[in-house]
CSV table of C-alpha atoms in Angstrom, one decimal:
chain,number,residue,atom,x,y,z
A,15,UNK,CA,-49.9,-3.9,-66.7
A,16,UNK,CA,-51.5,-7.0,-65.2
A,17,UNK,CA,-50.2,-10.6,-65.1
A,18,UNK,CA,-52.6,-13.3,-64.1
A,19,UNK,CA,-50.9,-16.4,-62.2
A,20,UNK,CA,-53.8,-18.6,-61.9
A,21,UNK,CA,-55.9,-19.4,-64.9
A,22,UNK,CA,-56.5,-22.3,-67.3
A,23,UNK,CA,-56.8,-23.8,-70.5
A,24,UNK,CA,-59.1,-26.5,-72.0
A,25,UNK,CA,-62.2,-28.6,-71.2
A,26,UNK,CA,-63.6,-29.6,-67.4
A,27,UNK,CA,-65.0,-33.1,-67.2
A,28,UNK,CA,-67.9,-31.5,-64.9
A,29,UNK,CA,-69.4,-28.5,-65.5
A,30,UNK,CA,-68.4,-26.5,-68.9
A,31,UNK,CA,-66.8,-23.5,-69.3
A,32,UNK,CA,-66.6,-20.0,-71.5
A,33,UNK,CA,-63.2,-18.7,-72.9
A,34,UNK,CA,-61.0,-21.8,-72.2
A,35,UNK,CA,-59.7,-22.0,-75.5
A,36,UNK,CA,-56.3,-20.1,-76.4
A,37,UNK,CA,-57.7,-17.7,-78.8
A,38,UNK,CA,-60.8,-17.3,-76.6
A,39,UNK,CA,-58.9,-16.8,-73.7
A,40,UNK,CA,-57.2,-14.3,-75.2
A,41,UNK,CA,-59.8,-11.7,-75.7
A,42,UNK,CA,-61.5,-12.1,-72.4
A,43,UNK,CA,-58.0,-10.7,-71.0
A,44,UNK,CA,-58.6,-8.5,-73.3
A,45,UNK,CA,-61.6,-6.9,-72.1
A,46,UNK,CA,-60.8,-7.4,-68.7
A,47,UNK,CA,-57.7,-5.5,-69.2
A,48,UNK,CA,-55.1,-8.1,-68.4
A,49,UNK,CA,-51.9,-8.3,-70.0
A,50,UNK,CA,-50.4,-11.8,-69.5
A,51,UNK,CA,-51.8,-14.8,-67.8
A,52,UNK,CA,-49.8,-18.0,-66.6
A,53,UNK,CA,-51.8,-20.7,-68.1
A,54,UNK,CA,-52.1,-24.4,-66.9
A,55,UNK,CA,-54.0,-27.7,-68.8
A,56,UNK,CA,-57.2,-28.8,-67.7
A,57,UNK,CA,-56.7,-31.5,-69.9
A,58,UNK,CA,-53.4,-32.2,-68.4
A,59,UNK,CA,-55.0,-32.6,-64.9
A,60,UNK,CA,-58.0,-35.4,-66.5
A,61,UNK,CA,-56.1,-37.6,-69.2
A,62,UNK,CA,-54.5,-40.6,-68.3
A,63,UNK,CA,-51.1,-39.6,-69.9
A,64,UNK,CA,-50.9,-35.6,-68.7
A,65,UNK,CA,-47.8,-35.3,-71.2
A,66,UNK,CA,-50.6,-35.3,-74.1
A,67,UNK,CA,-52.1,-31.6,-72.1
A,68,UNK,CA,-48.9,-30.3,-72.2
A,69,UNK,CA,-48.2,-31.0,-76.1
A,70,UNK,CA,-51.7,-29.4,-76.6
A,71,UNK,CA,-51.1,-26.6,-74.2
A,72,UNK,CA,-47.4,-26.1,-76.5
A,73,UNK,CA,-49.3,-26.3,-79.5
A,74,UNK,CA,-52.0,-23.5,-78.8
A,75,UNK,CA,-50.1,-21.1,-76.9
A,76,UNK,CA,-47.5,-20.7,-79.3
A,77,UNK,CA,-49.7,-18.3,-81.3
A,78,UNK,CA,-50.4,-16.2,-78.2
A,79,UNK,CA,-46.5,-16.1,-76.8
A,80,UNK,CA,-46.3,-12.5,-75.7
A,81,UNK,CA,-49.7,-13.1,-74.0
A,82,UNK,CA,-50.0,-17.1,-72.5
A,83,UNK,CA,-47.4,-18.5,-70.3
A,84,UNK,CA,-47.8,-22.4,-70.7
A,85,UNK,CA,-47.6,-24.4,-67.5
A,86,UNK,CA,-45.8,-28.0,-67.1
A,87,UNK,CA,-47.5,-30.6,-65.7
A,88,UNK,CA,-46.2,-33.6,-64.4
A,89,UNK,CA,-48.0,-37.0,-63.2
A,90,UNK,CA,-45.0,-38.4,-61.6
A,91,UNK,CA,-46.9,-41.8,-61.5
A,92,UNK,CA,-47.0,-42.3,-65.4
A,93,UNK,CA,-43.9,-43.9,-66.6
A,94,UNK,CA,-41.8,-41.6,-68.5
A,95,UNK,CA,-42.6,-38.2,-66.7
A,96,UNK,CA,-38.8,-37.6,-66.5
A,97,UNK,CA,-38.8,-37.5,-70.1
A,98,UNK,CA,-42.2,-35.4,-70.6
A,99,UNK,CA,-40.8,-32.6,-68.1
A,100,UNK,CA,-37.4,-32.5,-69.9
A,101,UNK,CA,-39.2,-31.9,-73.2
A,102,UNK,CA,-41.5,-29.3,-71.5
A,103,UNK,CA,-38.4,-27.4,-70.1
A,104,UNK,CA,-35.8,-28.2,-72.2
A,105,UNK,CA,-37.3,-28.0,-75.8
A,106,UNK,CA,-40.4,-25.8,-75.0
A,107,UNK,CA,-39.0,-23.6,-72.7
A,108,UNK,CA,-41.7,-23.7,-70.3
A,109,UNK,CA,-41.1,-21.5,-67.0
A,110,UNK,CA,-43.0,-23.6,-64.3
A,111,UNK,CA,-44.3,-27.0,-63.4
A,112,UNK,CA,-47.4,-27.9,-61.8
A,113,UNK,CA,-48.3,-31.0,-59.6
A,114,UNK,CA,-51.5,-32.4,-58.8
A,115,UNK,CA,-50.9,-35.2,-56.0
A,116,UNK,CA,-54.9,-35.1,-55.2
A,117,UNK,CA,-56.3,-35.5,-58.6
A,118,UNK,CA,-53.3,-38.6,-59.8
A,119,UNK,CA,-53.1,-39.9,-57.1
A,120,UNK,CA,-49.8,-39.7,-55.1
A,121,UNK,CA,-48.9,-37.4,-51.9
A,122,UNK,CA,-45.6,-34.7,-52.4
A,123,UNK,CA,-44.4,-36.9,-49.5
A,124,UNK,CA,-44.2,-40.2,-50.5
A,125,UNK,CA,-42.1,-41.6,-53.1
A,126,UNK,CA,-43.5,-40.6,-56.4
A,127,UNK,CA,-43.8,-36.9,-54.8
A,128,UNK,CA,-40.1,-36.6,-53.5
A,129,UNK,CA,-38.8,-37.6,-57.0
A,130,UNK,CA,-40.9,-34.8,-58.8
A,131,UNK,CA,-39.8,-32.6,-56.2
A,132,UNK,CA,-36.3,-32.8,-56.7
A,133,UNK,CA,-36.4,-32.6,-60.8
A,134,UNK,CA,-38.4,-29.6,-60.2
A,135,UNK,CA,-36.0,-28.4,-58.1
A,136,UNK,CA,-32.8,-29.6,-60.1
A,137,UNK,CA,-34.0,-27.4,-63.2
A,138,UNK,CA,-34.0,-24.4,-60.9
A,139,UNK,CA,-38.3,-23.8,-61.5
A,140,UNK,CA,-41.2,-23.1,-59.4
A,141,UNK,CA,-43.5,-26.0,-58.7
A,142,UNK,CA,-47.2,-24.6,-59.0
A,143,UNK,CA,-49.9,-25.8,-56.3
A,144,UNK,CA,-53.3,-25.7,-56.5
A,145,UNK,CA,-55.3,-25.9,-53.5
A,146,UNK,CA,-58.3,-26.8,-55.5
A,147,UNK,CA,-60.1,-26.6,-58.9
A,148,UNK,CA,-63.6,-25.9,-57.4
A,149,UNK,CA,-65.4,-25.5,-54.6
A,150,UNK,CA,-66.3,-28.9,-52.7
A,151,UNK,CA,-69.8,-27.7,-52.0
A,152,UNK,CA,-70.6,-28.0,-55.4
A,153,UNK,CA,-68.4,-30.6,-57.3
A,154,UNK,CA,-69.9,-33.5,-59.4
A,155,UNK,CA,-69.9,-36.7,-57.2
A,156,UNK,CA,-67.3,-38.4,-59.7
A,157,UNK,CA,-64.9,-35.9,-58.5
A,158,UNK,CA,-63.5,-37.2,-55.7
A,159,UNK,CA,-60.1,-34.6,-55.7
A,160,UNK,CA,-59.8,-33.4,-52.2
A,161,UNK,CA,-58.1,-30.0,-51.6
A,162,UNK,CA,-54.7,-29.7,-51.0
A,163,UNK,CA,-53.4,-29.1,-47.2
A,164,UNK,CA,-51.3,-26.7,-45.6
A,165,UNK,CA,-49.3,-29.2,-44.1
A,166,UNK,CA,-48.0,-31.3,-47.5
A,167,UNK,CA,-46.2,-28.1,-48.9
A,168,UNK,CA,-44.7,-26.8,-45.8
A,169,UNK,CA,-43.5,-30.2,-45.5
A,170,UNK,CA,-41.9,-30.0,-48.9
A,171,UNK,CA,-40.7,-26.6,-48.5
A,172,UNK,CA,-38.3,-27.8,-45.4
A,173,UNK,CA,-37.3,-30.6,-47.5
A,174,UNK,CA,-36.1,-28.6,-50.9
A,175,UNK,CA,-34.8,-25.5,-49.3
A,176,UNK,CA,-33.7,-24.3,-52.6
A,177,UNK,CA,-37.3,-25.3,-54.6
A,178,UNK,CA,-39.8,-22.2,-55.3
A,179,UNK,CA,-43.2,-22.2,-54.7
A,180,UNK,CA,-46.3,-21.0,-56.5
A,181,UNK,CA,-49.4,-21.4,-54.3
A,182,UNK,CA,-52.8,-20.3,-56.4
A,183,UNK,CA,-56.5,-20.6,-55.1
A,184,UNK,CA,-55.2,-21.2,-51.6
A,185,UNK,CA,-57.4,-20.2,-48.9
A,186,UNK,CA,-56.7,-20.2,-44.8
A,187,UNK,CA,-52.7,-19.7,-45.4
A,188,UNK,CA,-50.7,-18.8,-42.3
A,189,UNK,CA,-48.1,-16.4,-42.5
A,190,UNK,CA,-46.1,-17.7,-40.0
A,191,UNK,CA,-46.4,-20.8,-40.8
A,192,UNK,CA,-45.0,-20.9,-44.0
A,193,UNK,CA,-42.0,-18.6,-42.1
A,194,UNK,CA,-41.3,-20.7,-40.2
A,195,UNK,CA,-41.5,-23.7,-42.9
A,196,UNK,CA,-38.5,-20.9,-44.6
A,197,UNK,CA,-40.6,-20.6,-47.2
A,198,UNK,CA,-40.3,-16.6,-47.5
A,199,UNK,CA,-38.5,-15.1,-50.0
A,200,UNK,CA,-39.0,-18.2,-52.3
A,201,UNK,CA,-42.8,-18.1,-52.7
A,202,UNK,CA,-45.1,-16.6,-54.9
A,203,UNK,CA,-49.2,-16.2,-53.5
A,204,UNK,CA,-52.0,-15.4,-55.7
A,205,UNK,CA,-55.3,-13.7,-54.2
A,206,UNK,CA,-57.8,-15.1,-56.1
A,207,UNK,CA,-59.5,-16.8,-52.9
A,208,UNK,CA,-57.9,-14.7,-50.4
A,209,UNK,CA,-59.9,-12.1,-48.2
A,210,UNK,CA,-58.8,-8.0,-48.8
A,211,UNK,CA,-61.2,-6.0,-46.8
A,212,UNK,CA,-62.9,-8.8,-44.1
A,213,UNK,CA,-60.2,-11.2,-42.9
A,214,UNK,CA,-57.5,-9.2,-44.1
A,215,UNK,CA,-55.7,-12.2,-45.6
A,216,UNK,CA,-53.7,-10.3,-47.9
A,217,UNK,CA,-52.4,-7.4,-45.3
A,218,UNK,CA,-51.6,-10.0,-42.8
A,219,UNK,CA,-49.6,-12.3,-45.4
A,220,UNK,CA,-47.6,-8.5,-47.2
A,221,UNK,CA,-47.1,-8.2,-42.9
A,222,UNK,CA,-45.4,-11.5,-42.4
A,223,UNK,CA,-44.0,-12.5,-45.9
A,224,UNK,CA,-43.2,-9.0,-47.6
A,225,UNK,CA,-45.4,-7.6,-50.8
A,226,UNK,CA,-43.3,-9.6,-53.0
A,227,UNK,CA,-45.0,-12.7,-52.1
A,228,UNK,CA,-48.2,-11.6,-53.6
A,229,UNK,CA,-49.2,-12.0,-57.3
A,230,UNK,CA,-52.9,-11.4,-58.6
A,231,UNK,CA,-54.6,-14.0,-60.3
A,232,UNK,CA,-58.2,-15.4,-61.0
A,233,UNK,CA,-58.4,-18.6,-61.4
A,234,UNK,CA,-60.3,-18.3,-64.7
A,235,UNK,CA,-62.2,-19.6,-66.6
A,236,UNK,CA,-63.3,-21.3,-63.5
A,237,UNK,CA,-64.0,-17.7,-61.8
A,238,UNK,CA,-64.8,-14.3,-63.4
A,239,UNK,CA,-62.0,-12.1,-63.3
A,240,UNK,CA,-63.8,-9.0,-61.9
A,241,UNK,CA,-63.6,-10.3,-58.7
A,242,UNK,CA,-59.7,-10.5,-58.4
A,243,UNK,CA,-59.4,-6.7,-59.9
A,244,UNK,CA,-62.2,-5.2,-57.1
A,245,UNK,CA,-59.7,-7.4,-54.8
A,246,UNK,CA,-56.3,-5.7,-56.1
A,247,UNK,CA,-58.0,-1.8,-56.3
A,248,UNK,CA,-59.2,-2.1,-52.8
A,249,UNK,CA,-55.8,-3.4,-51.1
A,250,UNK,CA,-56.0,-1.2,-48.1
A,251,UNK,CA,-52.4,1.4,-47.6
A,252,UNK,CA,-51.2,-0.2,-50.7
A,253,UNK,CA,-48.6,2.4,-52.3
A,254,UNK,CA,-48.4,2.7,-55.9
A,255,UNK,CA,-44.9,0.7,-56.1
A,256,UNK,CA,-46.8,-2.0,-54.2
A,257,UNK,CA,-49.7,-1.8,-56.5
A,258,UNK,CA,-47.1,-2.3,-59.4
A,259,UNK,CA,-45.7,-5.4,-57.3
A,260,UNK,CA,-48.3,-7.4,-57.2
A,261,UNK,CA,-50.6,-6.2,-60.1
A,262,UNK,CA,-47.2,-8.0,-62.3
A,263,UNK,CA,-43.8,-7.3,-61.1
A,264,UNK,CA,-43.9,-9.6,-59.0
A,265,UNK,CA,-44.8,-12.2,-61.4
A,266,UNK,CA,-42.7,-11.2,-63.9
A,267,UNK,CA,-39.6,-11.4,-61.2
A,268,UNK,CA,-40.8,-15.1,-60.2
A,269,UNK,CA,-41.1,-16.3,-63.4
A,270,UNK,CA,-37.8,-14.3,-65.0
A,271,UNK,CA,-40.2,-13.0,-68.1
A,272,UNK,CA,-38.8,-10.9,-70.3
């Protein structure tokens, strides 16, 4: 079995892309042999009221439940986001929230940030951070989004001691760092843009922050999905109960899936 942590649903304002609709999406797991994917809104992320994503997101996942894991999203500078959250967790059940400070606009240190925070935390969920959608080298010049720094979540970490973290399409994390920021035991890491075989990102965070911080995921439709299974078959002295733990238990554990 195979979870994918890091994928997406729906259009991209700048370059287009294949299998981003629910039933789409659904058979290119398919034949890439993946068995559940955590699945955030693209539309959430671009409209000016993200609430209206997650109502899409609801609506399309819900023929796909044993497969799609519909994400949260919160804009904590619209007015009402307490509201859209509380429908996203309490009525749709939805295991995990995602912010985007970079793209609407706000910093997970200043006001608006700190109160998302602490709802996130209050319900008990994982917030989900992205580093980035897409490379910088090759974004359209409207998309001014720039990535999300190392600094901001272990920042937030040291403030909600008791908050989970996702952290998908992260490259240049520092093991000790993010110990010291006390964020082991309550993070989750996917290696879609981390190194296996030249920087040895993945050994080096399994060494620091235990194999149960690891989760595979792709970031599709954005990325093919090959890339991340050559990744997780060529973990170097990974033992089969390892293998298991990040392929999906891991996942499954974070996100208390049935």
């Amino acid at each position: 079995m195979i979870i994918d942590v890091n994928a997406f649903l729906g259009h991209y304002p700048f370059r287009q892309l294949r299998n981003n609709s629910a039933a789409a999406f659904v058979a290119h797991l398919d034949r890439n042999g993946i068995d559940r994917a955590v699945v955030s809104s693209l539309h959430a992320v671009f409209y000016r009221d993200a609430h209206r994503g997650n109502e899409e997101l609801f609506a399309e996942t819900r023929a796909h439940a044993s497969r799609l894991i519909p994400v949260a999203t919160v804009n904590p500078k619209y007015v009402g986001w307490e509201r859209d959250l509380a429908e996203c967790v309490e009525q749709w059940k939805m295991k995990v929230v995602t912010l985007l400070p970079e793209h609407h606009g706000y910093s997970l240190a200043d006001a608006q940030g700190r109160a998302a925070l602490a709802k996130i935390a209050e319900y008990g969920l994982p917030v989900l951070l992205t580093q980035r959608l897409e490379d910088r080298r090759q974004r359209h010049a409207f998309d001014r989004a720039e990535d999300l720094q190392l600094n901001a979540v272990l920042e937030a970490a040291q403030a909600y001691p008791r908050l989970k973290f996702m952290l998908v399409n992260w490259a240049g994390l520092d093991g000790k760092r993010l110990v010291d920021a006390g964020i082991k035991g309550r993070c989750l890491i996917d290696l879609a843009r981390l190194q296996v075989v030249f920087r040895k990102d993945v050994p080096k965070l399994i060494e620091t922050l235990g194999v149960e911080a690891i989760a595979f995921g792709s970031h599709a439709p954005f990325d093919y999905i090959g890339g991340s299974l050559v990744k997780l078959a060529n973990i170097e002295t990974l033992r089969p109960a390892d293998y298991e733990a990040i392929a999906w238990r891991n996942a499954a554990r974070f996100l208390d899936l049935p």
